mmCIF file of C-alpha atoms in Angstrom:
data_model
loop_
_atom_site.group_PDB
_atom_site.id
_atom_site.type_symbol
_atom_site.label_atom_id
_atom_site.label_comp_id
_atom_site.label_asym_id
_atom_site.label_seq_id
_atom_site.Cartn_x
_atom_site.Cartn_y
_atom_site.Cartn_z
ATOM 1 C CA UNK A 29 4.009 -22.610 13.706
ATOM 2 C CA UNK A 30 2.264 -23.978 16.764
ATOM 3 C CA UNK A 31 -0.786 -24.940 14.726
ATOM 4 C CA UNK A 32 1.427 -26.732 12.220
ATOM 5 C CA UNK A 33 3.090 -28.769 14.966
ATOM 6 C CA UNK A 34 -0.274 -29.688 16.511
ATOM 7 C CA UNK A 35 -1.627 -30.691 13.097
ATOM 8 C CA UNK A 36 1.426 -32.900 12.481
ATOM 9 C CA UNK A 37 1.025 -34.586 15.851
ATOM 10 C CA UNK A 38 -2.657 -35.191 15.124
ATOM 11 C CA UNK A 39 -1.842 -36.794 11.754
ATOM 12 C CA UNK A 40 0.775 -39.041 13.354
ATOM 13 C CA UNK A 41 -1.735 -40.019 16.025
ATOM 14 C CA UNK A 42 -4.316 -40.969 13.410
ATOM 15 C CA UNK A 43 -1.713 -42.987 11.543
ATOM 16 C CA UNK A 44 -0.747 -44.932 14.658
ATOM 17 C CA UNK A 45 -4.390 -45.619 15.452
ATOM 18 C CA UNK A 46 -5.219 -46.722 11.903
ATOM 19 C CA UNK A 47 -2.737 -49.597 12.232
ATOM 20 C CA UNK A 48 -5.071 -51.265 14.716
ATOM 21 C CA UNK A 49 -8.270 -50.386 12.860
ATOM 22 C CA UNK A 50 -8.353 -53.652 10.931
ATOM 23 C CA UNK A 51 -7.918 -55.686 14.101
ATOM 24 C CA UNK A 52 -10.749 -53.796 15.783
ATOM 25 C CA UNK A 53 -12.955 -54.346 12.748
ATOM 26 C CA UNK A 54 -12.320 -58.095 12.974
ATOM 27 C CA UNK A 55 -13.169 -58.165 16.670
ATOM 28 C CA UNK A 56 -16.394 -56.200 16.180
ATOM 29 C CA UNK A 57 -17.517 -57.821 12.921
ATOM 30 C CA UNK A 58 -19.674 -60.520 14.439
ATOM 31 C CA UNK A 59 -20.525 -63.888 12.959
ATOM 32 C CA UNK A 60 -21.257 -64.130 9.205
ATOM 33 C CA UNK A 61 -24.830 -64.775 8.026
ATOM 34 C CA UNK A 62 -26.113 -68.299 8.544
ATOM 35 C CA UNK A 63 -27.613 -68.502 5.095
ATOM 36 C CA UNK A 64 -26.877 -66.774 1.802
ATOM 37 C CA UNK A 65 -29.691 -66.539 -0.757
ATOM 38 C CA UNK A 66 -28.821 -68.605 -3.781
ATOM 39 C CA UNK A 67 -28.896 -66.857 -7.171
ATOM 40 C CA UNK A 68 -31.620 -68.043 -9.527
ATOM 41 C CA UNK A 69 -30.517 -70.985 -11.648
ATOM 42 C CA UNK A 70 -31.552 -71.759 -15.158
ATOM 43 C CA UNK A 71 -33.413 -75.016 -15.438
ATOM 44 C CA UNK A 72 -31.394 -77.204 -17.800
ATOM 45 C CA UNK A 73 -33.906 -80.026 -18.230
ATOM 46 C CA UNK A 74 -37.217 -80.150 -19.987
ATOM 47 C CA UNK A 75 -40.485 -80.750 -18.222
ATOM 48 C CA UNK A 76 -40.990 -84.393 -17.272
ATOM 49 C CA UNK A 77 -37.270 -85.307 -17.411
ATOM 50 C CA UNK A 78 -35.827 -87.632 -14.783
ATOM 51 C CA UNK A 79 -32.619 -85.547 -14.494
ATOM 52 C CA UNK A 80 -32.658 -82.183 -12.788
ATOM 53 C CA UNK A 81 -29.961 -79.709 -11.822
ATOM 54 C CA UNK A 82 -30.061 -80.526 -8.126
ATOM 55 C CA UNK A 83 -28.111 -82.626 -5.664
ATOM 56 C CA UNK A 84 -28.764 -86.323 -5.774
ATOM 57 C CA UNK A 85 -28.137 -89.289 -3.521
ATOM 58 C CA UNK A 86 -25.295 -90.410 -5.780
ATOM 59 C CA UNK A 87 -23.235 -87.215 -5.535
ATOM 60 C CA UNK A 88 -20.124 -86.988 -3.421
ATOM 61 C CA UNK A 89 -20.230 -84.794 -0.337
ATOM 62 C CA UNK A 90 -17.745 -82.181 -1.573
ATOM 63 C CA UNK A 91 -18.803 -78.543 -1.398
ATOM 64 C CA UNK A 92 -19.919 -77.073 -4.704
ATOM 65 C CA UNK A 93 -22.898 -74.788 -4.060
ATOM 66 C CA UNK A 94 -23.682 -71.680 -2.045
ATOM 67 C CA UNK A 95 -24.128 -72.467 1.682
ATOM 68 C CA UNK A 96 -22.225 -75.754 1.379
ATOM 69 C CA UNK A 97 -19.581 -76.333 4.027
ATOM 70 C CA UNK A 98 -15.934 -77.240 3.571
ATOM 71 C CA UNK A 99 -13.309 -77.861 6.240
ATOM 72 C CA UNK A 100 -10.051 -75.935 5.968
ATOM 73 C CA UNK A 101 -6.938 -77.456 7.534
ATOM 74 C CA UNK A 102 -4.734 -74.484 8.420
ATOM 75 C CA UNK A 103 -1.040 -75.225 8.509
ATOM 76 C CA UNK A 104 0.802 -72.039 7.624
ATOM 77 C CA UNK A 105 4.472 -71.543 8.346
ATOM 78 C CA UNK A 106 6.584 -68.634 7.126
ATOM 79 C CA UNK A 107 10.243 -67.911 7.624
ATOM 80 C CA UNK A 108 12.423 -65.157 6.209
ATOM 81 C CA UNK A 109 16.062 -64.292 6.741
ATOM 82 C CA UNK A 110 18.199 -61.571 5.244
ATOM 83 C CA UNK A 111 21.764 -60.492 5.838
ATOM 84 C CA UNK A 112 23.658 -57.621 4.260
ATOM 85 C CA UNK A 113 27.159 -56.267 4.679
ATOM 86 C CA UNK A 114 28.711 -53.165 3.126
ATOM 87 C CA UNK A 115 32.279 -51.931 3.295
ATOM 88 C CA UNK A 116 33.708 -48.920 1.456
ATOM 89 C CA UNK A 117 36.836 -46.838 1.818
ATOM 90 C CA UNK A 118 38.582 -44.008 -0.011
ATOM 91 C CA UNK A 119 42.039 -42.512 0.401
ATOM 92 C CA UNK A 120 43.214 -39.613 -1.751
ATOM 93 C CA UNK A 121 45.936 -36.987 -1.675
ATOM 94 C CA UNK A 122 46.958 -33.937 -3.685
ATOM 95 C CA UNK A 123 50.068 -31.780 -3.878
ATOM 96 C CA UNK A 124 50.147 -28.818 -6.274
ATOM 97 C CA UNK A 125 52.699 -26.049 -6.683
ATOM 98 C CA UNK A 126 53.683 -23.244 -9.074
ATOM 99 C CA UNK A 127 57.276 -22.676 -10.115
ATOM 100 C CA UNK A 128 56.698 -20.129 -12.854
ATOM 101 C CA UNK A 129 53.710 -18.132 -13.982
ATOM 102 C CA UNK A 130 53.871 -17.184 -17.662
ATOM 103 C CA UNK A 131 57.632 -16.919 -17.374
ATOM 104 C CA UNK A 132 57.501 -14.815 -14.214
ATOM 105 C CA UNK A 133 58.765 -15.802 -10.801
ATOM 106 C CA UNK A 134 56.008 -17.078 -8.584
ATOM 107 C CA UNK A 135 56.862 -14.602 -5.834
ATOM 108 C CA UNK A 136 55.853 -11.702 -8.107
ATOM 109 C CA UNK A 137 58.456 -9.608 -6.229
ATOM 110 C CA UNK A 138 56.093 -9.433 -3.261
ATOM 111 C CA UNK A 139 59.045 -9.326 -0.911
ATOM 112 C CA UNK A 140 60.096 -5.998 -2.456
ATOM 113 C CA UNK A 141 56.819 -4.214 -1.784
ATOM 114 C CA UNK A 142 57.293 -1.328 0.687
ATOM 115 C CA UNK A 143 54.569 -2.359 3.110
ATOM 116 C CA UNK A 144 55.342 -6.051 3.481
ATOM 117 C CA UNK A 145 59.014 -6.344 2.575
ATOM 118 C CA UNK A 146 59.787 -6.928 6.243
ATOM 119 C CA UNK A 147 57.777 -10.123 6.328
ATOM 120 C CA UNK A 148 59.850 -11.938 3.721
ATOM 121 C CA UNK A 149 63.408 -12.535 4.820
ATOM 122 C CA UNK A 150 65.979 -14.697 3.205
ATOM 123 C CA UNK A 151 64.705 -18.239 2.771
ATOM 124 C CA UNK A 152 61.077 -17.185 3.297
ATOM 125 C CA UNK A 153 60.012 -16.244 -0.197
ATOM 126 C CA UNK A 154 56.373 -16.440 -1.316
ATOM 127 C CA UNK A 155 55.874 -19.774 -3.130
ATOM 128 C CA UNK A 156 52.229 -20.664 -3.862
ATOM 129 C CA UNK A 157 51.449 -24.337 -3.334
ATOM 130 C CA UNK A 158 48.483 -26.475 -2.362
ATOM 131 C CA UNK A 159 48.677 -29.765 -0.503
ATOM 132 C CA UNK A 160 45.916 -31.853 0.971
ATOM 133 C CA UNK A 161 44.701 -35.361 1.741
ATOM 134 C CA UNK A 162 41.368 -37.029 2.437
ATOM 135 C CA UNK A 163 40.358 -40.387 3.785
ATOM 136 C CA UNK A 164 36.965 -41.913 4.448
ATOM 137 C CA UNK A 165 35.819 -45.313 5.681
ATOM 138 C CA UNK A 166 32.338 -46.806 5.882
ATOM 139 C CA UNK A 167 31.178 -50.175 7.115
ATOM 140 C CA UNK A 168 27.642 -51.376 7.665
ATOM 141 C CA UNK A 169 26.096 -54.701 8.659
ATOM 142 C CA UNK A 170 22.475 -55.773 8.830
ATOM 143 C CA UNK A 171 20.746 -58.989 9.822
ATOM 144 C CA UNK A 172 17.043 -59.691 10.073
ATOM 145 C CA UNK A 173 15.078 -62.873 10.722
ATOM 146 C CA UNK A 174 11.359 -63.467 11.099
ATOM 147 C CA UNK A 175 9.225 -66.581 11.487
ATOM 148 C CA UNK A 176 5.560 -67.300 12.056
ATOM 149 C CA UNK A 177 3.358 -70.363 12.311
ATOM 150 C CA UNK A 178 -0.349 -70.967 12.663
ATOM 151 C CA UNK A 179 -2.167 -74.290 12.742
ATOM 152 C CA UNK A 180 -5.828 -75.090 13.216
ATOM 153 C CA UNK A 181 -9.009 -76.343 11.627
ATOM 154 C CA UNK A 182 -12.047 -74.321 10.642
ATOM 155 C CA UNK A 183 -15.137 -75.111 8.611
ATOM 156 C CA UNK A 184 -15.990 -72.439 6.067
ATOM 157 C CA UNK A 185 -19.156 -71.673 4.179
ATOM 158 C CA UNK A 186 -19.445 -71.177 0.437
ATOM 159 C CA UNK A 187 -20.772 -67.649 -0.031
ATOM 160 C CA UNK A 188 -20.435 -67.371 -3.817
ATOM 161 C CA UNK A 189 -19.836 -69.544 -6.837
ATOM 162 C CA UNK A 190 -17.784 -67.731 -9.461
ATOM 163 C CA UNK A 191 -18.523 -68.080 -13.188
ATOM 164 C CA UNK A 192 -15.505 -70.364 -13.631
ATOM 165 C CA UNK A 193 -16.714 -72.686 -10.870
ATOM 166 C CA UNK A 194 -14.341 -71.551 -8.118
ATOM 167 C CA UNK A 195 -15.838 -71.141 -4.654
ATOM 168 C CA UNK A 196 -15.598 -68.069 -2.441
ATOM 169 C CA UNK A 197 -15.502 -69.158 1.188
ATOM 170 C CA UNK A 198 -15.753 -67.332 4.471
ATOM 171 C CA UNK A 199 -15.761 -68.432 8.071
ATOM 172 C CA UNK A 200 -15.329 -67.163 11.606
ATOM 173 C CA UNK A 201 -14.645 -69.072 14.801
ATOM 174 C CA UNK A 202 -14.824 -67.610 18.309
ATOM 175 C CA UNK A 203 -13.546 -69.448 21.372
ATOM 176 C CA UNK A 204 -13.916 -68.029 24.878
ATOM 177 C CA UNK A 205 -11.864 -69.503 27.729
ATOM 178 C CA UNK A 206 -11.775 -67.800 31.120
ATOM 179 C CA UNK A 207 -13.064 -64.515 29.711
ATOM 180 C CA UNK A 208 -10.386 -64.562 26.996
ATOM 181 C CA UNK A 209 -11.745 -64.593 23.447
ATOM 182 C CA UNK A 210 -9.832 -66.040 20.517
ATOM 183 C CA UNK A 211 -11.107 -65.152 17.055
ATOM 184 C CA UNK A 212 -10.095 -67.019 13.897
ATOM 185 C CA UNK A 213 -11.252 -65.623 10.553
ATOM 186 C CA UNK A 214 -10.590 -67.156 7.150
ATOM 187 C CA UNK A 215 -11.580 -65.880 3.711
ATOM 188 C CA UNK A 216 -10.474 -66.854 0.238
ATOM 189 C CA UNK A 217 -11.170 -68.684 -3.008
ATOM 190 C CA UNK A 218 -10.783 -72.418 -3.606
ATOM 191 C CA UNK A 219 -11.103 -74.791 -6.537
ATOM 192 C CA UNK A 220 -13.540 -77.675 -6.222
ATOM 193 C CA UNK A 221 -10.868 -79.992 -7.678
ATOM 194 C CA UNK A 222 -8.603 -79.306 -4.671
ATOM 195 C CA UNK A 223 -11.217 -80.527 -2.188
ATOM 196 C CA UNK A 224 -10.495 -84.047 -0.949
ATOM 197 C CA UNK A 225 -13.042 -86.857 -0.830
ATOM 198 C CA UNK A 226 -13.700 -86.199 2.862
ATOM 199 C CA UNK A 227 -14.553 -82.554 2.049
ATOM 200 C CA UNK A 228 -11.353 -80.992 3.420
ATOM 201 C CA UNK A 229 -8.771 -78.756 1.830
ATOM 202 C CA UNK A 230 -5.377 -77.477 2.944
ATOM 203 C CA UNK A 231 -4.960 -73.758 3.515
ATOM 204 C CA UNK A 232 -2.112 -73.730 0.996
ATOM 205 C CA UNK A 233 -4.711 -74.202 -1.749
ATOM 206 C CA UNK A 234 -6.757 -71.161 -0.716
ATOM 207 C CA UNK A 235 -6.232 -68.274 -3.129
ATOM 208 C CA UNK A 236 -6.349 -64.653 -1.932
ATOM 209 C CA UNK A 237 -6.319 -66.112 1.566
ATOM 210 C CA UNK A 238 -6.986 -63.856 4.527
ATOM 211 C CA UNK A 239 -6.277 -65.595 7.821
ATOM 212 C CA UNK A 240 -6.626 -63.622 11.028
ATOM 213 C CA UNK A 241 -6.028 -64.898 14.539
ATOM 214 C CA UNK A 242 -6.638 -62.206 17.133
ATOM 215 C CA UNK A 243 -7.293 -62.247 20.838
ATOM 216 C CA UNK A 244 -9.446 -60.121 23.058
ATOM 217 C CA UNK A 245 -9.362 -59.893 26.832
ATOM 218 C CA UNK A 246 -7.190 -58.864 29.755
ATOM 219 C CA UNK A 247 -4.103 -60.673 28.514
ATOM 220 C CA UNK A 248 -4.435 -59.180 25.042
ATOM 221 C CA UNK A 249 -4.845 -55.687 26.484
ATOM 222 C CA UNK A 250 -1.714 -56.052 28.608
ATOM 223 C CA UNK A 251 0.334 -57.209 25.632
ATOM 224 C CA UNK A 252 -0.368 -54.076 23.577
ATOM 225 C CA UNK A 253 1.181 -50.641 24.088
ATOM 226 C CA UNK A 254 -0.895 -47.639 25.056
ATOM 227 C CA UNK A 255 -1.754 -45.008 22.464
ATOM 228 C CA UNK A 256 0.591 -42.435 24.024
ATOM 229 C CA UNK A 257 3.561 -44.805 23.839
ATOM 230 C CA UNK A 258 2.807 -45.558 20.184
ATOM 231 C CA UNK A 259 2.557 -41.838 19.463
ATOM 232 C CA UNK A 260 5.891 -41.112 21.130
ATOM 233 C CA UNK A 261 7.538 -43.942 19.182
ATOM 234 C CA UNK A 262 6.395 -42.261 15.975
ATOM 235 C CA UNK A 263 7.768 -38.807 16.750
ATOM 236 C CA UNK A 264 10.754 -39.618 18.984
ATOM 237 C CA UNK A 265 13.867 -38.785 16.913
ATOM 238 C CA UNK A 266 16.389 -40.887 18.909
#
């Protein structure tokens, strides 16, 4: 029994620690590579042609190839609100009695039995009956509200061009102020058509977006609970 309890506590401890694993991975990931090798491209022009499958002076400056840069304007705002109310009640009663039983008196002449005839005097004759009542009430209310907002600007790098032309982007920004580090990570997929003429795109147009904003330093450490407190919150029944 003791081993089972210790094993359960160990599993709960691992579960509470795994919640912060992703944040630690982001902090320790480091900067992405500065250059991604481009996949070999098939030459679409014949030898001696004036047109080649490469960037030209007459192209716009929008990102379209691996290692091109595109600026992401982050303006994310989420808000959720939910309210629920439940009310239920029940009131029931029952009253049952027997007057005759297959034509016989319901007392079955119990008062005439030798051993218990003294217990049944006049006016106190055995008369089987059942009577009861029940009542229950339930009322519950719930209200939850949550909101979040993140704004910023980050320039991402094209790390892959998908077969349909969409661009896979990835970026990481680290800012250190007074020994406090702020890390902003953005990953996702964008369409070249959503990129503006000045080579920017709103974060709302990033598909499969992963936006992380985490902090590291003394202030961040003080704002998080210790591992023992998190463990007790998991197992504390009250």
